[in-house]
Coordinates of C-alpha atoms in Angstrom, one line a residue:
M1 CA 62.5 46.5 43.1
T2 CA 61.6 47.6 45.9
T3 CA 63.7 48.3 49.6
I4 CA 62.4 48.2 52.8
K5 CA 63.9 50.4 54.9
K6 CA 62.9 49.9 58.5
T7 CA 63.4 52.2 61.7
S8 CA 62.6 52.3 65.1
T9 CA 59.8 51.6 67.7
A10 CA 59.2 52.4 70.9
V11 CA 58.4 48.3 71.2
D12 CA 62.5 48.0 69.8
A13 CA 63.2 50.2 72.5
E14 CA 61.8 48.3 75.3
E15 CA 63.2 44.4 73.9
T16 CA 67.2 46.0 74.5
P17 CA 66.8 45.4 78.8
S18 CA 69.3 48.7 80.4
A19 CA 72.0 47.9 83.1
P20 CA 70.6 48.9 86.1
A21 CA 73.3 52.8 86.2
E22 CA 76.1 52.8 89.2
P23 CA 76.0 55.2 91.2
I24 CA 79.1 58.2 89.9
K25 CA 81.9 58.2 92.8
V26 CA 82.4 61.8 93.5
I27 CA 86.6 62.7 95.6
G28 CA 86.0 66.5 98.0
L29 CA 82.9 67.5 99.3
P30 CA 79.8 65.8 99.5
L31 CA 77.0 66.6 97.4
R32 CA 74.7 68.5 98.9
E33 CA 70.8 67.7 97.8
G34 CA 69.6 68.6 94.3
Q35 CA 73.2 69.1 93.4
V36 CA 74.1 67.0 90.3
A37 CA 78.3 65.6 90.8
E38 CA 80.1 68.0 87.5
Q39 CA 82.7 66.3 85.6
V40 CA 86.1 67.8 85.7
T41 CA 90.2 68.1 84.3
F42 CA 92.8 68.4 87.1
A43 CA 95.9 70.5 85.5
H44 CA 97.5 70.1 88.5
H45 CA 98.7 66.9 90.6
L46 CA 96.3 67.1 93.8
R47 CA 95.5 64.7 97.3
I48 CA 92.5 65.0 97.9
G49 CA 91.5 63.0 101.3
A50 CA 92.6 59.7 100.4
T51 CA 92.7 60.0 96.5
E52 CA 95.3 61.3 94.5
V53 CA 95.0 62.8 91.4
K54 CA 96.9 63.7 88.8
P55 CA 97.3 66.6 85.3
G56 CA 94.5 65.0 82.7
D57 CA 93.1 62.3 85.2
R58 CA 89.0 63.0 85.2
A59 CA 86.9 62.7 88.3
H60 CA 82.9 63.8 88.9
V61 CA 83.2 67.1 91.9
S62 CA 80.3 68.8 94.0
P63 CA 79.7 71.8 91.9
D64 CA 80.3 74.0 94.6
Y65 CA 83.7 72.2 94.9
A66 CA 84.5 73.0 91.2
R67 CA 84.1 75.9 91.8
Q68 CA 87.0 76.5 94.1
L69 CA 89.3 74.7 92.4
R70 CA 88.5 76.7 89.4
R71 CA 89.8 80.3 91.3
S72 CA 92.4 77.7 92.7
G73 CA 93.9 77.3 89.0
Y74 CA 94.1 73.8 90.0
I75 CA 91.1 72.6 87.1
A76 CA 92.0 73.0 83.1
R77 CA 90.5 74.9 80.8
A78 CA 88.2 74.1 79.1
R79 CA 88.6 74.0 75.2
G80 CA 85.7 75.3 72.8

């Protein structure tokens, strides 16, 4: 008895339609040119503009704003 193992090929990958990437909503300071949004987990309740975040909520912020929030203690420590 012969077992045939099917492997994925580039043709298979091209046949599956990919969903268009929807833009990431960044709260706080806007991104500067060339920056990539950082996803953070909040440690405390905070209101940023018109957006309220609670402890444990995750959001995308600019790297500059993430640094400010880390210094103030508003971002939870990453477990590693």
